[in-house]
Short mmCIF file of C-alpha atoms and ligand atoms in Angstrom, two decimals:
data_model
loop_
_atom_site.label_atom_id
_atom_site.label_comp_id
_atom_site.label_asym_id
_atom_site.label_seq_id
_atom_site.Cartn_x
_atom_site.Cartn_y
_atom_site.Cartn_z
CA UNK H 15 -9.90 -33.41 13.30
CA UNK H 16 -12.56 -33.41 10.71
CA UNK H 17 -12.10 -34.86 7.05
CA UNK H 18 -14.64 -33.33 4.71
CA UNK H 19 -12.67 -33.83 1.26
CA UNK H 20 -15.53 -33.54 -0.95
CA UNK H 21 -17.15 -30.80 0.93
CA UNK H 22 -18.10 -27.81 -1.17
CA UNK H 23 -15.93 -25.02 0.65
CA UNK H 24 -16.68 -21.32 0.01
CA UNK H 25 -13.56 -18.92 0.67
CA UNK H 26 -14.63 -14.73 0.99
CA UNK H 27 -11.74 -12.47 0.49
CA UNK H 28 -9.72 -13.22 -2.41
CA UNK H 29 -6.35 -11.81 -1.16
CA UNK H 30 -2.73 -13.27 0.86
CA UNK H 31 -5.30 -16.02 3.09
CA UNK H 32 -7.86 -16.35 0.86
CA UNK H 33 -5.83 -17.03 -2.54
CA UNK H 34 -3.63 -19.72 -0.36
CA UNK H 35 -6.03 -21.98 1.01
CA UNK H 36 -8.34 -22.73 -2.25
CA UNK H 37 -4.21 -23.75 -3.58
CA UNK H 38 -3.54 -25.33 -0.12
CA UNK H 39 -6.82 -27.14 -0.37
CA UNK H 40 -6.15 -28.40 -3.82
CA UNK H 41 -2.55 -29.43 -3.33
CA UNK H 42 -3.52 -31.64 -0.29
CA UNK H 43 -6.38 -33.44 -2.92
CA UNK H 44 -9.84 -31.58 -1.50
CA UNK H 45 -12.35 -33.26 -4.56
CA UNK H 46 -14.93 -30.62 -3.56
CA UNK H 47 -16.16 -27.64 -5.48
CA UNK H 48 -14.01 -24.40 -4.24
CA UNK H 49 -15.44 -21.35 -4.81
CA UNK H 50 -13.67 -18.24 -4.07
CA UNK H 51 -15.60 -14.33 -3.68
CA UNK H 52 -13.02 -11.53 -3.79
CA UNK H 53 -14.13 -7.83 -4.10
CA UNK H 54 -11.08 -7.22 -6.19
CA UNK H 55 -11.10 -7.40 -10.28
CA UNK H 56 -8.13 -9.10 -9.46
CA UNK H 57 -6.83 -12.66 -9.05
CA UNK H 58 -5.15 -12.88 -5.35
CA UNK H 59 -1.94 -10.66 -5.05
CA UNK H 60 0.96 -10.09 -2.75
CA UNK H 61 0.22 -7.17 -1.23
CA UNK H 62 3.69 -6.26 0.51
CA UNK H 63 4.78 -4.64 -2.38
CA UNK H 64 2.94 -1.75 -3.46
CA UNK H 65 4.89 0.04 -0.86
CA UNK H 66 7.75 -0.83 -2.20
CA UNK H 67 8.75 -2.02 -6.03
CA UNK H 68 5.67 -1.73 -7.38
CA UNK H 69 5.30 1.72 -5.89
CA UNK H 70 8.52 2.53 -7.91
CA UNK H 71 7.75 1.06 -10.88
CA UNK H 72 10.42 -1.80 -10.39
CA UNK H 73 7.63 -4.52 -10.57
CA UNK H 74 5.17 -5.18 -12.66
CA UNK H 75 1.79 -6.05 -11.84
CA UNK H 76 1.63 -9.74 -13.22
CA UNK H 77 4.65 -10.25 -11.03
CA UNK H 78 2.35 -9.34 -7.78
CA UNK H 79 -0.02 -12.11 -8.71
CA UNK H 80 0.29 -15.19 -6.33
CA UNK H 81 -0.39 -17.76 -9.11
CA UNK H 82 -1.10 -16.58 -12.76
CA UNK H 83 -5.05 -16.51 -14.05
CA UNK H 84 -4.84 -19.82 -15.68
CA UNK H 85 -4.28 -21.55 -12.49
CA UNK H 86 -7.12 -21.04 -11.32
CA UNK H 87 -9.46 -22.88 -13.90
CA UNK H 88 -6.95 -25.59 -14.05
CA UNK H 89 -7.28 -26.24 -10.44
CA UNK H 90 -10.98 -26.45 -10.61
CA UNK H 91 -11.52 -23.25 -8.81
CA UNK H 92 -14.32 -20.63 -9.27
CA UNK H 93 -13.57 -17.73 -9.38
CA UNK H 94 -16.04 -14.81 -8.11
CA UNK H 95 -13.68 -11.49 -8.66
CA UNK H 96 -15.44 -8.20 -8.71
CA UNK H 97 -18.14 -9.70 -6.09
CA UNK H 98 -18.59 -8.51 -2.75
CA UNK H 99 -20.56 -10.52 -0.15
CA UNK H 100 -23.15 -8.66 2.12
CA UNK H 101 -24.00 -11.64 4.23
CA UNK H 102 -23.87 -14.74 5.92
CA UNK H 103 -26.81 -17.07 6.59
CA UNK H 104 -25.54 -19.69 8.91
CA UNK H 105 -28.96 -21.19 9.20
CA UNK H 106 -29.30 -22.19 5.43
CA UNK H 107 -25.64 -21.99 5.05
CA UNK H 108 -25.13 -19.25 2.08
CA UNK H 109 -23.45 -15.84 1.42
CA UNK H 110 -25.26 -13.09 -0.20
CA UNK H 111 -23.52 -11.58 -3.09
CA UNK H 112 -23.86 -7.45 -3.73
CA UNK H 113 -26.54 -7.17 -6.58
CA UNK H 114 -27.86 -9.97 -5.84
CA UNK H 115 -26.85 -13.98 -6.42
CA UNK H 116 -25.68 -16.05 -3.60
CA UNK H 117 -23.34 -19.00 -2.75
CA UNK H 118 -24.11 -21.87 -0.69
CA UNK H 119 -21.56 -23.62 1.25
CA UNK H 120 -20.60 -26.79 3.63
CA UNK H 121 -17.84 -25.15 4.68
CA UNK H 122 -17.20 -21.08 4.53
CA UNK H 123 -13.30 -19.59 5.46
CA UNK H 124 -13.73 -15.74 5.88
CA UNK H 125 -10.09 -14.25 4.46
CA UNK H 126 -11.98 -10.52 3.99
CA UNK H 127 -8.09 -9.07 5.93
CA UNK H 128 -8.06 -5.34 6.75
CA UNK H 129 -8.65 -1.80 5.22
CA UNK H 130 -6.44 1.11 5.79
CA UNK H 131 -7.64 2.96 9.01
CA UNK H 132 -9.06 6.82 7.75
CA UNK H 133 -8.94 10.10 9.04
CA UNK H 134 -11.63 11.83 10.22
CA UNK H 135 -10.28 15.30 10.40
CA UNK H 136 -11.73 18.41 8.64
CA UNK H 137 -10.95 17.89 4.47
CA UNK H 138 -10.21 14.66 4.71
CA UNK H 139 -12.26 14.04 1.59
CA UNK H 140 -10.39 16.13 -0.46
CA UNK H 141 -8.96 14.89 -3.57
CA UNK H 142 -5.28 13.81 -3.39
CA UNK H 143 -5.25 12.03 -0.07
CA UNK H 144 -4.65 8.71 -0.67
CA UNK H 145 -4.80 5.50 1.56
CA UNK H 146 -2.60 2.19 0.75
CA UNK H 147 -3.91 -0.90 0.70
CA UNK H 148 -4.74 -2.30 -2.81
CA UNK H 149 -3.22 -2.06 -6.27
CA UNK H 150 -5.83 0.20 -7.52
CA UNK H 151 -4.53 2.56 -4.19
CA UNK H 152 -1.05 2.24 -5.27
CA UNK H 153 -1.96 2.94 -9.27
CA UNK H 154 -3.31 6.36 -7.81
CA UNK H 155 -0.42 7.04 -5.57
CA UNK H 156 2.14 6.35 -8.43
CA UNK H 157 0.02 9.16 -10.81
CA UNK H 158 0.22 11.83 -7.64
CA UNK H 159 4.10 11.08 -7.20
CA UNK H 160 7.17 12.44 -8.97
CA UNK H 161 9.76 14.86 -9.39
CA UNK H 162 8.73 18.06 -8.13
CA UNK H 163 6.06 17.01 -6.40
CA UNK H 164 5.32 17.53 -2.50
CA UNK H 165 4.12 14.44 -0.82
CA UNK H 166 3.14 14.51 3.14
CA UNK H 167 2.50 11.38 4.52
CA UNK H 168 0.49 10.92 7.52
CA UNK H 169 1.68 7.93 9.97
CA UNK H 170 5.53 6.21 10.65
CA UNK H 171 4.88 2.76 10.53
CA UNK H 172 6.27 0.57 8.17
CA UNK H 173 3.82 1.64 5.10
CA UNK H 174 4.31 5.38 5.57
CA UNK H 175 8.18 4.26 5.73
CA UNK H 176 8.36 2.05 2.84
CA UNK H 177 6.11 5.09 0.75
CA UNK H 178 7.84 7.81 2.03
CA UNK H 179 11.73 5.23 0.38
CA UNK H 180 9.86 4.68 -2.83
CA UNK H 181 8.62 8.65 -3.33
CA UNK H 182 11.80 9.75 -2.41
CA UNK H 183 13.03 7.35 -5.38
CA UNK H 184 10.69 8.83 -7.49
CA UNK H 185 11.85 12.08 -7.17
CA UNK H 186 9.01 13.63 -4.66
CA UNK H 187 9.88 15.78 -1.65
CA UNK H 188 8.63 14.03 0.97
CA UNK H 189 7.69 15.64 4.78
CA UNK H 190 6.47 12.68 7.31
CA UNK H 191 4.29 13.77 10.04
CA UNK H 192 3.93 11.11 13.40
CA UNK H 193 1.92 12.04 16.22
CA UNK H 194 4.13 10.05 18.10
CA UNK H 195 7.37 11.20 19.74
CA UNK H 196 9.22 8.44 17.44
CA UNK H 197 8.38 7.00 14.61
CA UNK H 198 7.66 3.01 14.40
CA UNK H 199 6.64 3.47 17.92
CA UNK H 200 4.45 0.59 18.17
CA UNK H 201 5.63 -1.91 16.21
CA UNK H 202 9.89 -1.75 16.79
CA UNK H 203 12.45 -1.04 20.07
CA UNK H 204 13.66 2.87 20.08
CA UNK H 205 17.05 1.58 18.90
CA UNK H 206 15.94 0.20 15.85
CA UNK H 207 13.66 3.09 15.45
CA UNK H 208 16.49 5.68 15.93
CA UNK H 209 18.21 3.56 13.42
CA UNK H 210 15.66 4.06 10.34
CA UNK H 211 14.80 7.75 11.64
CA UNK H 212 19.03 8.91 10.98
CA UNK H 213 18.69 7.14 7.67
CA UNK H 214 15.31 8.15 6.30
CA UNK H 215 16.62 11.42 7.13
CA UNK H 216 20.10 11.00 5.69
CA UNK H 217 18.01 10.34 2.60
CA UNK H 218 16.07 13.11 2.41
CA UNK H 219 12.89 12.50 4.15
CA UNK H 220 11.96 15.38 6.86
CA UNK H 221 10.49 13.85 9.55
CA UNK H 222 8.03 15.52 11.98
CA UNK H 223 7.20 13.57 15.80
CA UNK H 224 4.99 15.03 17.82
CA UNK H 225 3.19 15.94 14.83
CA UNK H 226 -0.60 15.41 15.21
CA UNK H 227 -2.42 16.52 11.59
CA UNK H 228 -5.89 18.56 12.10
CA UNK H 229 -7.01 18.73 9.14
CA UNK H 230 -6.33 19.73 5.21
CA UNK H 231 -7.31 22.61 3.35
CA UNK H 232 -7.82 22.49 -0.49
CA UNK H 233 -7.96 24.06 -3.85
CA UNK H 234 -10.35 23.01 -6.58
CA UNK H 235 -11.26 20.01 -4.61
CA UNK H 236 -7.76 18.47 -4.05
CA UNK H 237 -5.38 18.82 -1.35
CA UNK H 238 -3.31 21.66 -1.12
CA UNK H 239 -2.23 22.25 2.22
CA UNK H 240 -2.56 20.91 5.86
CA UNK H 241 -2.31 22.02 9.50
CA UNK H 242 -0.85 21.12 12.75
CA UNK H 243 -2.23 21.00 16.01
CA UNK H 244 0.49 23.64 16.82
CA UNK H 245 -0.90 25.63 14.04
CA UNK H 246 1.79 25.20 11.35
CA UNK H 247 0.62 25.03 8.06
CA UNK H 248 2.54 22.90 5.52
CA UNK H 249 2.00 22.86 1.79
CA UNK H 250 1.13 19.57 -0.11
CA UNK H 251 0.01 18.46 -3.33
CA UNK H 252 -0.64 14.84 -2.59
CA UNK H 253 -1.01 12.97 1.12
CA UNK H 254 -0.62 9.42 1.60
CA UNK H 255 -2.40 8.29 5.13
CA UNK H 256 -0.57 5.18 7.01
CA UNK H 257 -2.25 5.25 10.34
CA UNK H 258 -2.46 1.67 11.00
CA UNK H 259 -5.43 -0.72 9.55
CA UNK H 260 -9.13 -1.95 10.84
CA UNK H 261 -10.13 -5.37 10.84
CA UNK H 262 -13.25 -6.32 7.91
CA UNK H 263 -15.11 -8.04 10.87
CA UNK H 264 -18.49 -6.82 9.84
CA UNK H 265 -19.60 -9.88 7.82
CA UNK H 266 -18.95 -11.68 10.94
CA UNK H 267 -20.28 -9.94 13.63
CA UNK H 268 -23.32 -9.58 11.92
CA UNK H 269 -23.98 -13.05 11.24
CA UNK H 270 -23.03 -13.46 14.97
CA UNK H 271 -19.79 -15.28 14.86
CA UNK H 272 -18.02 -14.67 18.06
CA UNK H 273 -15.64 -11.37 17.50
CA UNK H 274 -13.48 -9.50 19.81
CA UNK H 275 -12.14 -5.91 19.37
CA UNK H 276 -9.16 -7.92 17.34
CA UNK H 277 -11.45 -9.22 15.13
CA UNK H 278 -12.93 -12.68 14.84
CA UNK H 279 -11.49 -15.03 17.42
CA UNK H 280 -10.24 -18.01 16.42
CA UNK H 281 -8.64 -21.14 17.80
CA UNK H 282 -5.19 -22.77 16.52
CA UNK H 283 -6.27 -24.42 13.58
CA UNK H 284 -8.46 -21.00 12.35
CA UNK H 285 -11.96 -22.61 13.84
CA UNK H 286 -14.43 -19.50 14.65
CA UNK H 287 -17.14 -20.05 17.47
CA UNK H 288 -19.37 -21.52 14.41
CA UNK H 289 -18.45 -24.80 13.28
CA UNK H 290 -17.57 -24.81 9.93
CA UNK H 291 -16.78 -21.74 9.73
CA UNK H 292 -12.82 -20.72 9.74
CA UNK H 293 -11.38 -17.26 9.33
CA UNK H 294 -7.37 -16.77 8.39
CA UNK H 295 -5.29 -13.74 8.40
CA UNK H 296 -5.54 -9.79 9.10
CA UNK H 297 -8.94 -10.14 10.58
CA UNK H 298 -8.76 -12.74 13.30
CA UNK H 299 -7.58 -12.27 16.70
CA UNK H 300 -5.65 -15.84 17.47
CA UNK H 301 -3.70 -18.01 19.95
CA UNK H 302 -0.35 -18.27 20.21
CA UNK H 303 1.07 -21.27 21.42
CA UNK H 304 4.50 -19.94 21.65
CA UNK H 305 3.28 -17.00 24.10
CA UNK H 306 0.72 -19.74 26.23
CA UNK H 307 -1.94 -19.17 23.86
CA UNK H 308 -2.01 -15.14 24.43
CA UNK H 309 -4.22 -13.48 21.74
CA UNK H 310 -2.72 -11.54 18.67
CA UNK H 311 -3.86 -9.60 15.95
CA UNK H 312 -1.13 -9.98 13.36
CA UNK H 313 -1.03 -8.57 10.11
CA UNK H 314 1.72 -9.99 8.02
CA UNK H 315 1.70 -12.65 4.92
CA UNK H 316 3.55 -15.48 6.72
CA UNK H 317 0.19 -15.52 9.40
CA UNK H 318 -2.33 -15.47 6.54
CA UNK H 319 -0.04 -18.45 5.71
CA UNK H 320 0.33 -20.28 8.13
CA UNK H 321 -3.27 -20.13 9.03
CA UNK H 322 -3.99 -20.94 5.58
CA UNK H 323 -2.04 -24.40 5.69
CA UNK H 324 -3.86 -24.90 8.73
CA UNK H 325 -7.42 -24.56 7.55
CA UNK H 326 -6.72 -26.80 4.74
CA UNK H 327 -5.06 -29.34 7.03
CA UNK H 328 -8.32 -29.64 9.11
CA UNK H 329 -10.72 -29.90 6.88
CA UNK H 330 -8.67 -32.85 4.90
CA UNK H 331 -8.00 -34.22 8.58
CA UNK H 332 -4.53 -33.89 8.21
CA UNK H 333 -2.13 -32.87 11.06
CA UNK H 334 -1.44 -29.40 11.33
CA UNK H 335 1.78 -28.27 10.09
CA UNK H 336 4.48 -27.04 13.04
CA UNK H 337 3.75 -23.90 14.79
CA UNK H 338 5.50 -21.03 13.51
CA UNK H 339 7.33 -18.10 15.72
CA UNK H 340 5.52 -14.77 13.86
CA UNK H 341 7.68 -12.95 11.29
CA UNK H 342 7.61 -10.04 9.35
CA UNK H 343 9.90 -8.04 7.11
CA UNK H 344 10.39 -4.52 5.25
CA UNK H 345 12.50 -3.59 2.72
CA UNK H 346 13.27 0.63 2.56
CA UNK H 347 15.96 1.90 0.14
CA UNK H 348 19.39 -1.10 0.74
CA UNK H 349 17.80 -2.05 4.50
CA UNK H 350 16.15 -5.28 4.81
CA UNK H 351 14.68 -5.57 7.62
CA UNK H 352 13.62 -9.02 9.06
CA UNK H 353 11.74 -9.58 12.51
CA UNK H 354 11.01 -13.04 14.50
CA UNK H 355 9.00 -12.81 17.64
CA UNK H 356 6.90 -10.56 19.64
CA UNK H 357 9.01 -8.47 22.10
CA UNK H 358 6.23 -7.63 24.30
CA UNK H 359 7.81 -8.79 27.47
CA UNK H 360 11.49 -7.97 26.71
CA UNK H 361 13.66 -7.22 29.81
CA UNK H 362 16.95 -6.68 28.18
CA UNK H 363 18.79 -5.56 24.51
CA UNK H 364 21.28 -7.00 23.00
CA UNK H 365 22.84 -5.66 19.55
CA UNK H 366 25.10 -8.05 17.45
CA UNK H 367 26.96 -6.72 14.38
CA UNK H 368 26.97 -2.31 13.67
CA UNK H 369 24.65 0.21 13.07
CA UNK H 370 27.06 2.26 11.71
CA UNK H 371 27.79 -0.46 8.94
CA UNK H 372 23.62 -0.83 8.64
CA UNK H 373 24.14 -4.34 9.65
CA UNK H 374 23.36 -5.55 12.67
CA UNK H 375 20.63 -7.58 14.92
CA UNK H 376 18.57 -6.87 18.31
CA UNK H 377 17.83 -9.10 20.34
CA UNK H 378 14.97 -9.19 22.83
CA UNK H 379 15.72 -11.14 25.82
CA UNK H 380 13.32 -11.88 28.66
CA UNK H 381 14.76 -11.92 32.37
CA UNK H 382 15.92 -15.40 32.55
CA UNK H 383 17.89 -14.87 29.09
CA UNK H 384 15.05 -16.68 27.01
CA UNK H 385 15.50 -15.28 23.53
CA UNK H 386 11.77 -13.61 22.84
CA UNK H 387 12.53 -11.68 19.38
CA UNK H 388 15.09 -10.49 16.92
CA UNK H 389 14.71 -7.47 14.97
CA UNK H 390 17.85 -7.79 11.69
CA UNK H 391 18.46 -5.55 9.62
CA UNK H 392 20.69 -6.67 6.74
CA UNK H 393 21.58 -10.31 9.22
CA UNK H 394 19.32 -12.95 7.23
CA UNK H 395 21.55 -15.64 9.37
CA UNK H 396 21.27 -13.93 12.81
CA UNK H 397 17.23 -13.93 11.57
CA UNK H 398 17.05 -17.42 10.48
CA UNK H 399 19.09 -18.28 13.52
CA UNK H 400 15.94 -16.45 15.22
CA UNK H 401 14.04 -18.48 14.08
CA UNK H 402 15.07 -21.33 15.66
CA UNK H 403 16.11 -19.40 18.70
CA UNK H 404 12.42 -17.86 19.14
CA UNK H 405 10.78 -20.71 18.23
CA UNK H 406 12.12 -23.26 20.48
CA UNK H 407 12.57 -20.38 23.49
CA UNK H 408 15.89 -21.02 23.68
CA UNK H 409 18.25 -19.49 26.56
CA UNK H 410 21.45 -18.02 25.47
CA UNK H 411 24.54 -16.42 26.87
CA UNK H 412 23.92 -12.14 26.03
CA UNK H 413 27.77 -12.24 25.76
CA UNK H 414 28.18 -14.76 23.14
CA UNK H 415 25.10 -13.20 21.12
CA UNK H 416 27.32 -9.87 20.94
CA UNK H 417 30.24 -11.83 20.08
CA UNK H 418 31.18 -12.16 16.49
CA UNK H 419 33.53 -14.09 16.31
CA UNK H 420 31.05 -16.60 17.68
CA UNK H 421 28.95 -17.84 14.26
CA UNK H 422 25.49 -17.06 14.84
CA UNK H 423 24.67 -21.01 13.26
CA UNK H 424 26.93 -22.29 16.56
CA UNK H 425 24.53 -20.84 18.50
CA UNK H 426 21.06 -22.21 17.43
CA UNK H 427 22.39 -25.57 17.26
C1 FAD V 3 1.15 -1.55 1.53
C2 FAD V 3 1.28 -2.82 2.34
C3 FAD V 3 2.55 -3.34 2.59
C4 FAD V 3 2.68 -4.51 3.32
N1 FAD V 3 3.93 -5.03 3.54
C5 FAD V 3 4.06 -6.19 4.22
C6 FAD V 3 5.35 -6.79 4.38
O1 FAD V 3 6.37 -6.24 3.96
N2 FAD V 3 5.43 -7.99 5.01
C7 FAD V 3 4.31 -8.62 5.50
O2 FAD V 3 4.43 -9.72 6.07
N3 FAD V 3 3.08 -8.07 5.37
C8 FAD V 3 2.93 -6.88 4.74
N4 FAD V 3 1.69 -6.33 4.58
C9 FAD V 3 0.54 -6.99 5.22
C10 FAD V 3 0.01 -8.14 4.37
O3 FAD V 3 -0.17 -7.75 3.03
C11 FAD V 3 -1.30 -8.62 4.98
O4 FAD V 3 -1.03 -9.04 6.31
C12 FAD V 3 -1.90 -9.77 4.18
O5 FAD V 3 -2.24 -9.36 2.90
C13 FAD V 3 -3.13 -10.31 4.92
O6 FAD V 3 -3.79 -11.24 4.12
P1 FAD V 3 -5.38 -11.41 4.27
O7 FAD V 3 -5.79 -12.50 3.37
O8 FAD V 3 -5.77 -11.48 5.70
O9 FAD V 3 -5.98 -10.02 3.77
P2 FAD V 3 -5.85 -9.32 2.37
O10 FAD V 3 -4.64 -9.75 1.64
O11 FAD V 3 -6.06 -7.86 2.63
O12 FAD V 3 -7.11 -9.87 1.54
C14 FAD V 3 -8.43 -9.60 1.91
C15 FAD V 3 -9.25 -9.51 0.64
O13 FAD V 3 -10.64 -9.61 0.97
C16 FAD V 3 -11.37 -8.65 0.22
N5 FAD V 3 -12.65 -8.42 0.89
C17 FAD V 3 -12.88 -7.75 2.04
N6 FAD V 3 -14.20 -7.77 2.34
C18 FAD V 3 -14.82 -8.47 1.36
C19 FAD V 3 -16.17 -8.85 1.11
N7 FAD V 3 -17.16 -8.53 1.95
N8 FAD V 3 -16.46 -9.57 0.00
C20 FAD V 3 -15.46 -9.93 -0.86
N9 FAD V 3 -14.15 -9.60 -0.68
C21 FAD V 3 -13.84 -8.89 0.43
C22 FAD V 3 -10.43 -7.46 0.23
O14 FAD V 3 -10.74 -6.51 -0.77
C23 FAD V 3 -9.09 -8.17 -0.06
O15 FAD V 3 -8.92 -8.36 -1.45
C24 FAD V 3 1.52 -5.16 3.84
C25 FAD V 3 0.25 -4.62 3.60
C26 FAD V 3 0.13 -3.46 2.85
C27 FAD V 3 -1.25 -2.90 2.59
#
């Protein structure tokens, strides 16, 4: 455990990691200067939901903010917004800045997250085809959506989901194309896939598997149209592309921090193979203690977190705050849908509540019982309850999980 509390500590990547350790760092007492380089105009922002409300129009931008303007000042943190770093010297310790300027540091945390992953299929510069990942993304989106409008989305994961609720809301028809023979094939069990599929559907999406997009055809430089490997062509005035997301590892790799193809690699308190250097969040590829230290790339706010808290911890030589089971949520039209756990290894199912009644909870069991994930969908107890039931590996009875009349509380006592 190091304690460098007056250290000066430079943070790149103003976003979910980024904007929570210069707070974390401040809240614990850190005395040093804090400097934080975002390529954003924008203060740090939650992210999650310009698929979702903000996409709508149901909230407003100052509400995305993780802490309001002022607080930064007051906190004694510089801000560098609009500023995108190029480099890292490691030998004199310093970032370069775009157009010149550049920041030394004691300590650097790299928080530069992910970018939407893009198609490189004939037209895929047209105007109109739009990618999600930052509010100036979503500001476009919301101008291309409305009634009467045809939307296709590319990609059934949770963000081509969560568009495809709040276009739908909006008034759009909406057709969503998956190259996969279901959609949220990579990141949810077929039940729970099946599940959203009936009601995206019974809502008006049209959804497409087995759809693989080859490219889009235009009209006066915007989208108009695209085809199918199968050759079917579909008409479209606006495309939103949600094919999963690439790890901002450059910065890193070139400065020769160790990287894997999950991004930078890490160790449980965020430490990269340079000391004094930590990275947090979408871009590293970490242990996890509850799996024996497997590697993950996870891309959710409660990791940026949690690997936030931990930077900020080490560098005030604190102890580390408890190790968290991973968790994730979406929210499309009245579903909330809460996960704990990875279900990589799961050998058995087990579904608690009704699907019919859009409440209910999976879950994931390994061989010998040991609970490994829970995927709820309107169940915020059977989740928390997951929580506990994840995190401590707990064995349980299948047959009392299924049982109602059992409380789910009773049984991650
Ligand atoms: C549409 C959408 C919906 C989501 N919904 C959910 C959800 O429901 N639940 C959930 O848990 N997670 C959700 N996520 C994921 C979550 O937002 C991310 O996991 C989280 O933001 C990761 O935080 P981060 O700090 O690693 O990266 P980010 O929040 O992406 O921040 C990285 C910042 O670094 C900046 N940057 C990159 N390179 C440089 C550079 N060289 N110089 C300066 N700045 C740079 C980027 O522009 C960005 O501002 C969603 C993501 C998106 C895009």
């Amino acid at each position: 455990m190091s304690e460098r509390v007056d250290a000066k500590v430079v943070v790149i990547g103003a976003g979910h990691g980024g904007g929570n350790v210069v707070a974390a760092l401040r809240t614990a007492g850190h005395t040093g200067e804090i400097v934080l380089i975002g390529d954003e105009p924008i203060v740090p922002y939650h992210r999650p939901p310009l698929s979702k409300g903000y996409l709508k129009g149901t909230a407003a931008m100052e509400s995305l903010k993780l802490r309001p303007d002022s607080y930064y000042a007051s906190a004694g943190i510089a801000l560098r917004l609009g500023a995108r770093a190029v480099a890292i010297d490691r030998t004199a310790q310093t970032v370069r800045l775009a157009g010149g300027g550049s920041e030394r540091y004691d300590l650097l945390v790299l928080a530069t997250g992910s970018r939407a992953r893009r198609l490189a299929i004939p037209g895929a510069a047209l105007g109109g085809i739009h990618y999600l990942r930052s509010i100036a993304d979503a500001d476009a989106i919301r101008g291309a959506i409305g009634p009467g409008r045809r939307l296709a989305i590319v990609g059934g994961g949770y963000v081509g989901l969560e568009a495809a609720a709040s276009a739908l809301a909006l008034g759009s028809s909406v057709v969503l194309l998956e190259r996969e023979s279901r959609i949220l094939a990579r990141v949810a069990c077929a039940p729970l896939a099946a599940f959203f599929d009936d009601y995206h559907r019974a809502k008006g999406l049209e959804i497409r598997t087995e759809a693989r997009v080859e490219g889009f055809e235009g009209r006066d430089g915007n989208v108009s149209a695209l085809w199918l490997a199968d050759g079917e062509r579909l008409l479209c005035d606006a495309v939103i592309v949600g094919i999963g997301a690439d790890v901002c590892d450059e910065l890193a790799r070139e400065a020769g921090i160790g990287c894997d193809h999950g991004g930078v690699i890490v160790d449980e308190n965020a430490c990269t193979s340079e000391p004094g250097v930590y990275a947090i969040g979408d871009m590293t590829w970490r242990p996890m203690p509850l799996y024996g230290g497997r590697m993950f790339r996870l891309e959710s706010v409660p990791n940026a977190l949690e690997q936030a808290r931990r930077v900020a911890a080490h560098i005030m030589g604190k102890p580390a705050p408890a190790h968290e089971p991973p968790w994730f949520w979406s929210d499309q039209y009245d579903l909330k849908l809460q996960i704990v756990g990875v279900p990589f290894d799961s050998h058995r199912l087990v579904i608690r509540g009704d699907m019919a009644e859009r409440s209910f909870a999976i879950f994931h069991l390994a061989p010998d019982n040991r609970v490994l994930a829970v995927e709820a969908v309107n169940r915020t107890p059977e989740f928390m309850a997951g929580r506990t039931l994840v995190g401590e590996a707990r064995i349980v009875d299948p047959a009392h999980l299924a049982d109602l009349s059992i409380p789910i509380k009773d049984l991650a006592k």
